[in-house]
PDB file of C-alpha atoms and ligand atoms in Angstrom:
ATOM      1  CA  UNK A   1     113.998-106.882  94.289  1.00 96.00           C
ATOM      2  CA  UNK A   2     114.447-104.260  96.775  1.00 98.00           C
ATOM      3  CA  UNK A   3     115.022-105.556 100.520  1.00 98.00           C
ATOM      4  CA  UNK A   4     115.361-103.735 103.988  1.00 98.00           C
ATOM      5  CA  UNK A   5     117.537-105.318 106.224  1.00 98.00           C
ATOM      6  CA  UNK A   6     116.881-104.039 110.199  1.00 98.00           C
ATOM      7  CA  UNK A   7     119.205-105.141 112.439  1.00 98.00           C
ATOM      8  CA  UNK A   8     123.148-104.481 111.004  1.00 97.00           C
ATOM      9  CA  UNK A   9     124.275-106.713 113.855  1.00 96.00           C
ATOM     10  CA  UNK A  10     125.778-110.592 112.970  1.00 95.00           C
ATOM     11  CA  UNK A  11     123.142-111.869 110.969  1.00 96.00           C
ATOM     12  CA  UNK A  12     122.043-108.536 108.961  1.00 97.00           C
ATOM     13  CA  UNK A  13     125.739-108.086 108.040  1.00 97.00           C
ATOM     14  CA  UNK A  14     125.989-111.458 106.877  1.00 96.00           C
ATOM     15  CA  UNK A  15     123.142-111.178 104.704  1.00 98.00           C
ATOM     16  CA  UNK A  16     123.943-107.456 103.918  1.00 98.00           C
ATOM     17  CA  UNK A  17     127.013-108.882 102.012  1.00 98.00           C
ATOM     18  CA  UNK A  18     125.434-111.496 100.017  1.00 98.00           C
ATOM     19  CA  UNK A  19     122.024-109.597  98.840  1.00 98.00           C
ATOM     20  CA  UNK A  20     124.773-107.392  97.612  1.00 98.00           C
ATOM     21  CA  UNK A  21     126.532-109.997  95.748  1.00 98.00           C
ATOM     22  CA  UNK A  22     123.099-111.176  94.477  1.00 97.00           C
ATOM     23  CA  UNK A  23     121.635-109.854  90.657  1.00 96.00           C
ATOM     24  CA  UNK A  24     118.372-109.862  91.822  1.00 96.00           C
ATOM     25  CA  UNK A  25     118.767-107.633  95.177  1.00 98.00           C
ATOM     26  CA  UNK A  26     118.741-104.056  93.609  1.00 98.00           C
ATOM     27  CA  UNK A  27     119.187-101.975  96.389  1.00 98.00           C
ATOM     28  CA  UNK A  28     119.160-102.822 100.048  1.00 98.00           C
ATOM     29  CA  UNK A  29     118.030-100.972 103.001  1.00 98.00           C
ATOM     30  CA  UNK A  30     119.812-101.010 105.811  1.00 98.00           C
ATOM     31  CA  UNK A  31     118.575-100.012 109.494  1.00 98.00           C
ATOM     32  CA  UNK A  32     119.757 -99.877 112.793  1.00 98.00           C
ATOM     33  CA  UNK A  33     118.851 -98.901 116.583  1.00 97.00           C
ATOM     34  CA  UNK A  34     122.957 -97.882 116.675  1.00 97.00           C
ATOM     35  CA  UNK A  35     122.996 -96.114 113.307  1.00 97.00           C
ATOM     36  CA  UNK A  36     126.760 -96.460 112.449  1.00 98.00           C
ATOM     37  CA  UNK A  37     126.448-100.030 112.967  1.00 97.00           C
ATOM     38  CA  UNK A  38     124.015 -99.667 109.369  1.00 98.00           C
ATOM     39  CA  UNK A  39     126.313 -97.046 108.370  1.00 98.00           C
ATOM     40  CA  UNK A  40     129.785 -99.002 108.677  1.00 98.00           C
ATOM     41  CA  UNK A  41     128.169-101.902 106.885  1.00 98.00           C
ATOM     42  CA  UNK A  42     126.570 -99.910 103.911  1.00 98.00           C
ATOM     43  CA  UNK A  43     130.528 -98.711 103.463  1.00 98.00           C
ATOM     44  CA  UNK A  44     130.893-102.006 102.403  1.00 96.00           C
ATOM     45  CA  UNK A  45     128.370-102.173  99.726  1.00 98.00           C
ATOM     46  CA  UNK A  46     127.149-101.280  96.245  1.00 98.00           C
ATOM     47  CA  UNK A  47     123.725-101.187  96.798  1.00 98.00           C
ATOM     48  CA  UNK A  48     123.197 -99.909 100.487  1.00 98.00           C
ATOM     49  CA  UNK A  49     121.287 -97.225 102.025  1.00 98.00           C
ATOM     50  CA  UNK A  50     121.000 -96.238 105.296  1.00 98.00           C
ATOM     51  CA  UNK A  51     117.602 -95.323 106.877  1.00 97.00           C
ATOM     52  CA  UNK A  52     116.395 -94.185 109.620  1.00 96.00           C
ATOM     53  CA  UNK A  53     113.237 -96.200 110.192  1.00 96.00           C
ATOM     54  CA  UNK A  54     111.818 -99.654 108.565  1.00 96.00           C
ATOM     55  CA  UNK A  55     108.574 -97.534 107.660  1.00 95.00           C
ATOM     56  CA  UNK A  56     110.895 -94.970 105.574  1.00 93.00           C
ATOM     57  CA  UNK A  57     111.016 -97.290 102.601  1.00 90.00           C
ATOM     58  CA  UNK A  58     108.093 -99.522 103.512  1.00 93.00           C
ATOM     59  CA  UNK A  59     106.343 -98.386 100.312  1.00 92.00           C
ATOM     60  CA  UNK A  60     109.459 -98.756  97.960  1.00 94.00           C
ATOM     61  CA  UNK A  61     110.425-102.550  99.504  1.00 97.00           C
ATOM     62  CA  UNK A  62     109.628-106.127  98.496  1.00 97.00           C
ATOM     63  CA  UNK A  63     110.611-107.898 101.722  1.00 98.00           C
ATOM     64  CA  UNK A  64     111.791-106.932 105.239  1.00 98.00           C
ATOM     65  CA  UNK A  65     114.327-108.761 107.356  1.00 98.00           C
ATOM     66  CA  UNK A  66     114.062-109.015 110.712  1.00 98.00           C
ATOM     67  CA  UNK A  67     117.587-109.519 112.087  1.00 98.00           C
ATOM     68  CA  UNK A  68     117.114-107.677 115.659  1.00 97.00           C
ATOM     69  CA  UNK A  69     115.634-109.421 118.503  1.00 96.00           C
ATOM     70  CA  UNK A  70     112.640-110.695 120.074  1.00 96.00           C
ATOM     71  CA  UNK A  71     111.576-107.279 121.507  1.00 97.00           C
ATOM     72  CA  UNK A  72     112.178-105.425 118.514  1.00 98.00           C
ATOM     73  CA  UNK A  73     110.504-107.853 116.225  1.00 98.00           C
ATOM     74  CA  UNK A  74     107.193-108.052 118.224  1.00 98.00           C
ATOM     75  CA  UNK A  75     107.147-104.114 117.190  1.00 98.00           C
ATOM     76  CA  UNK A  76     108.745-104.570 113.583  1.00 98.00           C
ATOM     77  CA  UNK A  77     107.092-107.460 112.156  1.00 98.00           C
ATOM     78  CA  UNK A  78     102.993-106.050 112.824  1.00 98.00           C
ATOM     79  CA  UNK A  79     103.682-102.493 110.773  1.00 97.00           C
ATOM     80  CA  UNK A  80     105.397-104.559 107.672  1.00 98.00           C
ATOM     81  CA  UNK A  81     102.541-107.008 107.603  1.00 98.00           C
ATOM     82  CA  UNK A  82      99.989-104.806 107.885  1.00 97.00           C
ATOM     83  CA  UNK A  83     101.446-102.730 104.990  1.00 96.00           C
ATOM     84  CA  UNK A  84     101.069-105.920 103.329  1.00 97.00           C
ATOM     85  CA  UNK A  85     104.882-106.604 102.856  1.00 97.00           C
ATOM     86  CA  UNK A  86     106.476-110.055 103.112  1.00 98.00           C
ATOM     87  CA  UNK A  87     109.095-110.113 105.946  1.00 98.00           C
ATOM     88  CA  UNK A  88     111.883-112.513 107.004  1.00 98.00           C
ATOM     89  CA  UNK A  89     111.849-113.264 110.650  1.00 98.00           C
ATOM     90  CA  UNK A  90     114.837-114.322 112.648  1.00 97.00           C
ATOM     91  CA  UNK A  91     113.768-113.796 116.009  1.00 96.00           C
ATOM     92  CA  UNK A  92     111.838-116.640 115.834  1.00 96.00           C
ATOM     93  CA  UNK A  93     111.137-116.819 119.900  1.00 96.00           C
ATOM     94  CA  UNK A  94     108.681-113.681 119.473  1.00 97.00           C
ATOM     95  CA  UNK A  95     106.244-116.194 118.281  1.00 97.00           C
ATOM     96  CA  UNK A  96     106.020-118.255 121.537  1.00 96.00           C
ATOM     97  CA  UNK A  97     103.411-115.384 122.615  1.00 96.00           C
ATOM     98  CA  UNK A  98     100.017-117.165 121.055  1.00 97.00           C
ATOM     99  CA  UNK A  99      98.207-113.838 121.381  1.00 98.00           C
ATOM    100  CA  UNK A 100     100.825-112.085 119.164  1.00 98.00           C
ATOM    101  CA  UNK A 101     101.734-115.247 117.248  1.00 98.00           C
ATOM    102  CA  UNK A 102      97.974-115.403 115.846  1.00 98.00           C
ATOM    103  CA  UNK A 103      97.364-111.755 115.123  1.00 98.00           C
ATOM    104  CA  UNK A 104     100.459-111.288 113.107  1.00 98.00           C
ATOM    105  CA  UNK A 105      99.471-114.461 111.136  1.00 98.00           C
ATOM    106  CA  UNK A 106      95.997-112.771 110.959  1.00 98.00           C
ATOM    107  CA  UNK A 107      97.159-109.612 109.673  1.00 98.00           C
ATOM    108  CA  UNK A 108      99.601-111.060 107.198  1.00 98.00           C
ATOM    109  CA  UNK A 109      96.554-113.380 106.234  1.00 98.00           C
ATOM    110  CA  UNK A 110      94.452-109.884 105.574  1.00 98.00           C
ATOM    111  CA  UNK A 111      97.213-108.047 103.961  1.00 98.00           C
ATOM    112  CA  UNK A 112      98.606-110.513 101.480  1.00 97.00           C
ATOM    113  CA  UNK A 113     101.851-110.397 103.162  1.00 97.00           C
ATOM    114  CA  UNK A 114     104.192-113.262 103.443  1.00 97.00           C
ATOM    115  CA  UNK A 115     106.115-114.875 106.974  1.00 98.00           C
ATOM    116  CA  UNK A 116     109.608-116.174 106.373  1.00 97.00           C
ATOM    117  CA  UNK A 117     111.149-118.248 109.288  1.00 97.00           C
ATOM    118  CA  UNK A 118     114.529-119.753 107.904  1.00 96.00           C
ATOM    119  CA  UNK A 119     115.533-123.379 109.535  1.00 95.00           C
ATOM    120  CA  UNK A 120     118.412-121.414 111.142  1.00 95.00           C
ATOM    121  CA  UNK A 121     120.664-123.086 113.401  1.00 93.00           C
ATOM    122  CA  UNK A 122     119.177-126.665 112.827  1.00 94.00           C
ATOM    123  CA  UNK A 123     119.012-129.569 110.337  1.00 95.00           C
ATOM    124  CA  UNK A 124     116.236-131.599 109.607  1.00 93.00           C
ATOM    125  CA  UNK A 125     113.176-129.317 109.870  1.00 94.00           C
ATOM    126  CA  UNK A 126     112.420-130.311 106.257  1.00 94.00           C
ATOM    127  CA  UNK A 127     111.590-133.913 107.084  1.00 96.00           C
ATOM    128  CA  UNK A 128     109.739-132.659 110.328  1.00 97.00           C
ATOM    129  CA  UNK A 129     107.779-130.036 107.825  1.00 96.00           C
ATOM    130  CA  UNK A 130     106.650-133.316 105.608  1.00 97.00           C
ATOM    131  CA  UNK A 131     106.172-135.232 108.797  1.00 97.00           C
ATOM    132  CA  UNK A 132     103.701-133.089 110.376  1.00 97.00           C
ATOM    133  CA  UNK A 133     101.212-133.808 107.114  1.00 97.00           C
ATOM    134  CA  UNK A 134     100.403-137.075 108.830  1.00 98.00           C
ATOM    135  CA  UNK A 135      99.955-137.985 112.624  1.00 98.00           C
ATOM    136  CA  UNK A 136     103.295-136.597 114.640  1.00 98.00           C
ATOM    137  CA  UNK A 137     103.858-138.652 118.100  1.00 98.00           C
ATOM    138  CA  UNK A 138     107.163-137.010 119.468  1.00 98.00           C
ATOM    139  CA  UNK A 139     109.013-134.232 118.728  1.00 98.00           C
ATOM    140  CA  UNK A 140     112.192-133.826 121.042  1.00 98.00           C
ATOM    141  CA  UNK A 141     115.032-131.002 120.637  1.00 98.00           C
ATOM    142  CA  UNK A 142     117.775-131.631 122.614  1.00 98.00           C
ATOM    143  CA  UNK A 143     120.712-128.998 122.756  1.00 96.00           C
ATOM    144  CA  UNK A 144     124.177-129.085 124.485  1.00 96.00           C
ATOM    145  CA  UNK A 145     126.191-126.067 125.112  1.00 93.00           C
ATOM    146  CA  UNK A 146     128.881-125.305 127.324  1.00 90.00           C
ATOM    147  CA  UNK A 147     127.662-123.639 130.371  1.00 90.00           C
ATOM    148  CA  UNK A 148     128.162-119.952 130.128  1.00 83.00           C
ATOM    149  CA  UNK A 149     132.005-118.626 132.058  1.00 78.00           C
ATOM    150  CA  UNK A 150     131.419-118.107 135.825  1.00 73.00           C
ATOM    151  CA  UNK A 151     128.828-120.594 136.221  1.00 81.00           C
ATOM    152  CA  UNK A 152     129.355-123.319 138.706  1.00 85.00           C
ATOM    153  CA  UNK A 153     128.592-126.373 136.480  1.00 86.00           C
ATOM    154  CA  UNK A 154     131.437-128.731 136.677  1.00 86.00           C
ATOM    155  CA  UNK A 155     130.081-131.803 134.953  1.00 91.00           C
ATOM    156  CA  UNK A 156     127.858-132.808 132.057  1.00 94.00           C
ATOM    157  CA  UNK A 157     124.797-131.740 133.647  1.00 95.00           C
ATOM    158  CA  UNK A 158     121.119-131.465 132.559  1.00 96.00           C
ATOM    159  CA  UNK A 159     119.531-127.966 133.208  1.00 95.00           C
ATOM    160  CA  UNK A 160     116.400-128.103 131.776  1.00 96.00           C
ATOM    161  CA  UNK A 161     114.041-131.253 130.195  1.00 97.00           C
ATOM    162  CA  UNK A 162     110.129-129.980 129.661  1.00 97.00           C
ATOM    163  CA  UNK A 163     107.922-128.438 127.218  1.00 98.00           C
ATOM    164  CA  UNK A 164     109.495-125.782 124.650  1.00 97.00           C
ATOM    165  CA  UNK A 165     107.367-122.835 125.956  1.00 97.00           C
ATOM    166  CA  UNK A 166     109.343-122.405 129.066  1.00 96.00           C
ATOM    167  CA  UNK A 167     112.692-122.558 126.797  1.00 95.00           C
ATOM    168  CA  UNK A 168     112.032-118.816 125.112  1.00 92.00           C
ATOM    169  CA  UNK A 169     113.956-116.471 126.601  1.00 83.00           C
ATOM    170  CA  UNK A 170     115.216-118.664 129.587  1.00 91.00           C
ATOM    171  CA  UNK A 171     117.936-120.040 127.232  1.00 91.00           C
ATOM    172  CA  UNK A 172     118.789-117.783 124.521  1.00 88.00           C
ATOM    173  CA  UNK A 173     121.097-119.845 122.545  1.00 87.00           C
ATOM    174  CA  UNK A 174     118.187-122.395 122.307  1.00 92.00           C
ATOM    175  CA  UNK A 175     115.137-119.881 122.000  1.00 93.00           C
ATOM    176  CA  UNK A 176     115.207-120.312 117.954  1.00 94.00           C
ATOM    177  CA  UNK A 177     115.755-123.492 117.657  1.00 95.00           C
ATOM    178  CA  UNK A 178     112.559-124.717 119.787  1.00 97.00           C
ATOM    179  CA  UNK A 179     110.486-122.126 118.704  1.00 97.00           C
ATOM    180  CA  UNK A 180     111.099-123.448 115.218  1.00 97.00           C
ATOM    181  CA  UNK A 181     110.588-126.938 115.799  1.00 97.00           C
ATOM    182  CA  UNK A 182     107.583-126.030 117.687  1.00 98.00           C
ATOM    183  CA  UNK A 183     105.982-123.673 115.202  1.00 97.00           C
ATOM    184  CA  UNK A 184     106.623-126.968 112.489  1.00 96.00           C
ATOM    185  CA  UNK A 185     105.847-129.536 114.607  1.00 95.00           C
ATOM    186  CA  UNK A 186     103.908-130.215 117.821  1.00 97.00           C
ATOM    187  CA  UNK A 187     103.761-126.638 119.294  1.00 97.00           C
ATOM    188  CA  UNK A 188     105.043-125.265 122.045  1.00 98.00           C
ATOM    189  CA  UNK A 189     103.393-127.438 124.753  1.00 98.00           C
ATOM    190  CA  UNK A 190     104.155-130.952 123.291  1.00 98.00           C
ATOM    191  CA  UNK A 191     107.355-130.294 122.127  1.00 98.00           C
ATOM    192  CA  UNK A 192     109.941-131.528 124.594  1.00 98.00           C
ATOM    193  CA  UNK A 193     113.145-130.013 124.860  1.00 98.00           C
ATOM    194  CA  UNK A 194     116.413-131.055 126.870  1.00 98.00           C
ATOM    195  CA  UNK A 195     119.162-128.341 127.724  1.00 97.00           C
ATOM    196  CA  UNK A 196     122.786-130.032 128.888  1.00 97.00           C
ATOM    197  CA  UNK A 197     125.432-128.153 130.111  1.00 95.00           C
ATOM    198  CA  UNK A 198     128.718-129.824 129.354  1.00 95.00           C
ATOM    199  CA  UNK A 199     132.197-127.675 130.111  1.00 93.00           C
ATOM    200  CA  UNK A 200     133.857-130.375 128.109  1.00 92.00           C
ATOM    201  CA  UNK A 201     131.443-128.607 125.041  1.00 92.00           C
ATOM    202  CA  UNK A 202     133.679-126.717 122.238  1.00 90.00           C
ATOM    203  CA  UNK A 203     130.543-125.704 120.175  1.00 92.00           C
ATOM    204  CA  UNK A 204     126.535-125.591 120.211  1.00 93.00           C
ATOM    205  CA  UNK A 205     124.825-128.964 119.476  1.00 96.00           C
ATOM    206  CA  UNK A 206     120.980-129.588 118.566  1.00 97.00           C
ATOM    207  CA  UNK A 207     119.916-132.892 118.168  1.00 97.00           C
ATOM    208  CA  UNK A 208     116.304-133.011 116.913  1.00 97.00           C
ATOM    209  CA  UNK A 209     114.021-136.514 117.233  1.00 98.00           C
ATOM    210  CA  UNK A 210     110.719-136.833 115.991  1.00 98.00           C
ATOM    211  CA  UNK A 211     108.631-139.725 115.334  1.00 98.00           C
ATOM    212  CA  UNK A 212     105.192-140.259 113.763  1.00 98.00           C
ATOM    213  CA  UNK A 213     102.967-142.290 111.083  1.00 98.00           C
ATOM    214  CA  UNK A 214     106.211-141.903 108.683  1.00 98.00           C
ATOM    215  CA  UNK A 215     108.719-143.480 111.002  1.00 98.00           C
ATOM    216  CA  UNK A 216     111.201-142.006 113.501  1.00 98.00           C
ATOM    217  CA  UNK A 217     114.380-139.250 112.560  1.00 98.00           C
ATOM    218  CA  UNK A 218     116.970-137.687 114.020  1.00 97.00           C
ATOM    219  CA  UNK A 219     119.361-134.631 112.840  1.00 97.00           C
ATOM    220  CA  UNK A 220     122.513-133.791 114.370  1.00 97.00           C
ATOM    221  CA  UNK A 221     123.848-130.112 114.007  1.00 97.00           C
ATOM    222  CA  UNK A 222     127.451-129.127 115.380  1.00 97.00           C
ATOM    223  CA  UNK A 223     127.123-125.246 115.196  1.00 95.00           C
ATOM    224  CA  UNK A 224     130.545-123.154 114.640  1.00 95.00           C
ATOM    225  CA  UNK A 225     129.760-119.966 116.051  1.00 91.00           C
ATOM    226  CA  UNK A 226     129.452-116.866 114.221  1.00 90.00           C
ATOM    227  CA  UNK A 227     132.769-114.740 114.627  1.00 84.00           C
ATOM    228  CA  UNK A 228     130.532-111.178 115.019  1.00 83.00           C
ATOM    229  CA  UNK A 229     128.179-112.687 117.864  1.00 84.00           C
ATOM    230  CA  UNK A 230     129.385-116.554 119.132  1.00 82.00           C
ATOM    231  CA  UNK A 231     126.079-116.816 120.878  1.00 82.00           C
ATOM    232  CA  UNK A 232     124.618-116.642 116.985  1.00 87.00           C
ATOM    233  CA  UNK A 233     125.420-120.292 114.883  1.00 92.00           C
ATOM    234  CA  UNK A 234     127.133-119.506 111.967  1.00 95.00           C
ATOM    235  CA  UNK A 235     124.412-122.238 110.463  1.00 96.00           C
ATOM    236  CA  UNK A 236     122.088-119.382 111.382  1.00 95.00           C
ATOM    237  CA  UNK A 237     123.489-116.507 109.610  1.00 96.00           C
ATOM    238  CA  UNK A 238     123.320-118.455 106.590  1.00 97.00           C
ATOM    239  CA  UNK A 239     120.007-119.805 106.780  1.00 97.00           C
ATOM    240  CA  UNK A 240     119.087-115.715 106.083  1.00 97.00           C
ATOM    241  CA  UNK A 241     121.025-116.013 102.995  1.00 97.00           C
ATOM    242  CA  UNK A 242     119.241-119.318 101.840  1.00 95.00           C
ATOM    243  CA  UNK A 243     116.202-117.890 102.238  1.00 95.00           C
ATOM    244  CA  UNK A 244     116.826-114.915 100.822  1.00 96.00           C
ATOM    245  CA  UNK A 245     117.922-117.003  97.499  1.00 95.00           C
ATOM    246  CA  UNK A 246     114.749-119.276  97.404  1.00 93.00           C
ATOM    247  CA  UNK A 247     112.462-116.308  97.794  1.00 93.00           C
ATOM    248  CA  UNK A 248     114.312-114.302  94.915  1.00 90.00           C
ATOM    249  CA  UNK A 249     115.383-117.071  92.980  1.00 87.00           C
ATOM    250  CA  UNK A 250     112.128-118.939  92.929  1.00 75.00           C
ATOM    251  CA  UNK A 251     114.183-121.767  93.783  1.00 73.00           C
ATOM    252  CA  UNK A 252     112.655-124.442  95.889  1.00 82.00           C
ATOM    253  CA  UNK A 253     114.432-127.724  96.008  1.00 85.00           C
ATOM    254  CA  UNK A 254     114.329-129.107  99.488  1.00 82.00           C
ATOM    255  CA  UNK A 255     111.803-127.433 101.315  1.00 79.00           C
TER     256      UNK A 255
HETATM  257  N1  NAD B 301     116.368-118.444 113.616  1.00 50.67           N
HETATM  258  C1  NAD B 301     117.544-118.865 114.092  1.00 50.67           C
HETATM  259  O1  NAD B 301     117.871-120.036 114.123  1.00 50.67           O
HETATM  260  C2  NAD B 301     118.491-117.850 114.635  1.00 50.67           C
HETATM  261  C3  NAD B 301     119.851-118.139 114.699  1.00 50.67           C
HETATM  262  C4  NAD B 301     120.683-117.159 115.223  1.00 50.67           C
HETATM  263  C5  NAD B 301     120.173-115.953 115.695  1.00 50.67           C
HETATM  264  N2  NAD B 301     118.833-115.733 115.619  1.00 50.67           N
HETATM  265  C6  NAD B 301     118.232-114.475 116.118  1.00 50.67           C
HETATM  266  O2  NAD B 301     118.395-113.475 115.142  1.00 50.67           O
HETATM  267  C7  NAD B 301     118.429-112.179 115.771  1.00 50.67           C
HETATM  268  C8  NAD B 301     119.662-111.402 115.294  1.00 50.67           C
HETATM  269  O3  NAD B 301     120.837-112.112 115.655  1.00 50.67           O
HETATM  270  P1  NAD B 301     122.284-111.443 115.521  1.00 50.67           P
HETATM  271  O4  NAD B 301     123.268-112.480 115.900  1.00 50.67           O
HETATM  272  O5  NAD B 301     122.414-110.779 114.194  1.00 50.67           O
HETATM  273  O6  NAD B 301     122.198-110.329 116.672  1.00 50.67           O
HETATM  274  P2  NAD B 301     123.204-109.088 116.907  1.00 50.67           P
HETATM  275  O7  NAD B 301     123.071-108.762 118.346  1.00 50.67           O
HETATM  276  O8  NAD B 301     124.540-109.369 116.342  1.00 50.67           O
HETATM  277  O9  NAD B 301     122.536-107.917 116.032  1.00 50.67           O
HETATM  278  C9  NAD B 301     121.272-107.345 116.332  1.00 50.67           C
HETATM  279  C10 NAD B 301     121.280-105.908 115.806  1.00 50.67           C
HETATM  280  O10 NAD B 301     119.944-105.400 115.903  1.00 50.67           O
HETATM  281  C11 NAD B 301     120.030-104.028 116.294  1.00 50.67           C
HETATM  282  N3  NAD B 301     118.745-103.639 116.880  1.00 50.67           N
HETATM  283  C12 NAD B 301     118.221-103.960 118.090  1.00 50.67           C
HETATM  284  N4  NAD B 301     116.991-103.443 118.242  1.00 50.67           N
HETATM  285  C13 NAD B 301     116.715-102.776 117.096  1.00 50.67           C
HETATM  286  C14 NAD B 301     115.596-102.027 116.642  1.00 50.67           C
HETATM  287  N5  NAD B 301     114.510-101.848 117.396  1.00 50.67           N
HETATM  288  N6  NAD B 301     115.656-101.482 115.398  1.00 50.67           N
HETATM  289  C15 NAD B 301     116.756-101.643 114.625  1.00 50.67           C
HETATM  290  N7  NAD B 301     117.852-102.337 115.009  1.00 50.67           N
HETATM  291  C16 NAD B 301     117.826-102.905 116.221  1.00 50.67           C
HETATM  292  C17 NAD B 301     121.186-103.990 117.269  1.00 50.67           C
HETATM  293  O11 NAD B 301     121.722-102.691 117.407  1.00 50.67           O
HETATM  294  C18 NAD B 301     122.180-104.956 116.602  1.00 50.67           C
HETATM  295  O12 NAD B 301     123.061-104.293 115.709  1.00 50.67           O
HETATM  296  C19 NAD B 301     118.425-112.467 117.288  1.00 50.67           C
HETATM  297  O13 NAD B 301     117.108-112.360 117.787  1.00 50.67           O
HETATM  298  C20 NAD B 301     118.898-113.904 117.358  1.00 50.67           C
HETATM  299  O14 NAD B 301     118.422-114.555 118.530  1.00 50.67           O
HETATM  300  C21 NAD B 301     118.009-116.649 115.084  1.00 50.67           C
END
C-alpha cells in the first residue's frame, strides 16, 4: 500500500513513523504547506518522499491522509475523491458545512472512493455507531478544558451548552470531537454539547452520553496532550494510526 500523508505537523508525524514501521505501507508520501516540515520528517524514514502537491502522486496512491486543518481539507479532500481515491480525514469539523458535507459524500459515492473519520480524541463512538441502528433519544458531549492562559475565568465555569453546530470552529479543542459524534449520531442540530472551563483542569476531558431504544451510555476520555501540538489529544494522533492498521490490515474487531 502506498499512502500520502499531507500535513507533517503532530498528527502526520505521528502516523509518518508508524506507516513506516508497518509491512504493508510501501512507500509514503509526505506533503506540506512548510516544506521542511515534510522534509525533516522524511529524514526520519525508510520509505518517505517528499512532494510538492497531494495531486503529484494522486495516480500512484492507495489512500490520502488528511492531517492539516479544516481550511485545507475542504480543498484537499474534493480532488482525492473525485480521483476516486480513499482518504483519511482528520479535520473532521470541515464536515459541519452540509453543502460541502453532502457533495464530498456525493462525489466519493460517484468515484468509488472511500471516507475515513478515525474516533480520535474520544471513546465510545463504537457503541454510539451500533446505537444509531435503532431509535437514538439523546446524544450529549460534554468537554472540560482549562480555560486558555490570559483568560479571565477564575472558577469552574460553563461557556457554552447548545447544539454542536455552533461548537465548530468556536472551540477548537472540541471541534472534532462534536463533529464526530454528530456525523454518528444525531447530527449537528440535536446533538447537545457542554463546554466547561475549569483552571483547576490538568488535561482535556470528553464525556459522551447517549441514550436510545438500546439503553443509556456514557464514555469518559482523559486526553494527555500530544507533546508536538498540546491543543491535539495524544488519543487523537493515534486514532490515525488505528485506522491506518484496520484499513491495511483488514482488521476489524471493534468497529
Ligand atoms: N479527529 C480528531 O479527533 C482530531 C484530534 C486531533 C486533531 N485533529 C485535527 O487534525 C488536524 C491536524 O492536527 P495536528 O495536531 O497534526 O496539526 P498541526 O498544526 O500540528 O499540523 C498541521 C500541519 O498541516 C500543514 N498544513 C496546513 N495547511 C496545509 C496545506 N494546505 N497543505 C499541506 N499542509 C498543510 C501545516 O504546515 C502543519 O505542519 C487538525 O485539523 C486538528 O484539528 C483531529
Amino acid at each position: 500500500m502506498r499512502i500520502t500523508i499531507v500535513g507533517c505537523g503532530s498528527i502526520g508525524s505521528r502516523l509518518a513513523k508508524a506507516a513506516d514501521e508497518m509491512e504493508e505501507v510501501k512507500r509514503i508520501y509526505l506533503v506540506d504547506l512548510r516544506k521542511e516540515k515534510a522534509e525533516e520528517v522524511a529524514e526520519g524514514l525508510k520509505k518517505g518522499i517528499v512532494v510538492d502537491s497531494v495531486d503529484e502522486e494522486l495516480y500512484h496512491t492507495d489512500m490520502v491522509v488528511e492531517a492539516t486543518n479544516q481550511e485545507a481539507s475542504k480543498k484537499i479532500a474534493p480532488r482525492v475523491v473525485n480521483r476516486g481515491v480513499d482518504i483519511m480525514l482528520m479535520s473532521v469539523g470541515a464536515l459541519v458545512d452540509d453543502d460541502y458535507r453532502n457533495a464530498l459524500m456525493q462525489a466519493a459515492s460517484e468515484h468509488e472512493s472511500k471516507i475515513y473519520i478515525p474516533a480520535g480524541a474520544l471513546c465510545g463512538v463504537d457503541g454510539l455507531r451500533s446505537a444509531s441502528n435503532d431509535r437514538l433519544d439523546s446524544v450529549e458531549l460534554i468537554s472540560t478544558m482549562r480555560p486558555i492562559d490570559g483568560s479571565r475565568i477564575h472558577g469552574k465555569t460553563t461557556v457554552y451548552s447548545g447544539p454542536a453546530r455552533d461548537v465548530i470552529g468556536r472551540y477548537p479543542r472540541s471541534t472534532n470531537v462534536a463533529a464526530t459524534v454528530s456525523l454518528l449520531g444525531l447530527g449537528f442540530d440535536k446533538t447537545k454539547v457542554t463546554i466547561i472551563m475549569d483552571p483547576e483542569a490538568k488535561i482535556n476531558i470528553h464525556e459522551i452520553h447517549y441514550s436510545g431504544a438500546f439503553g443509556k451510555a456514557c464514555a469518559k476520555t482523559e486526553n494527555n496532550p500530544e507533546l508536538e501540538n498540546p491543543t491535539t489529544s495524544h488519543l487523537g494522533a493515534l486514532s490515525a494510526v488505528a485506522t491506518l492498521k484496520r484499513v491495511c490490515r483488514n482488521e476489524w474487531t471493534g468497529i
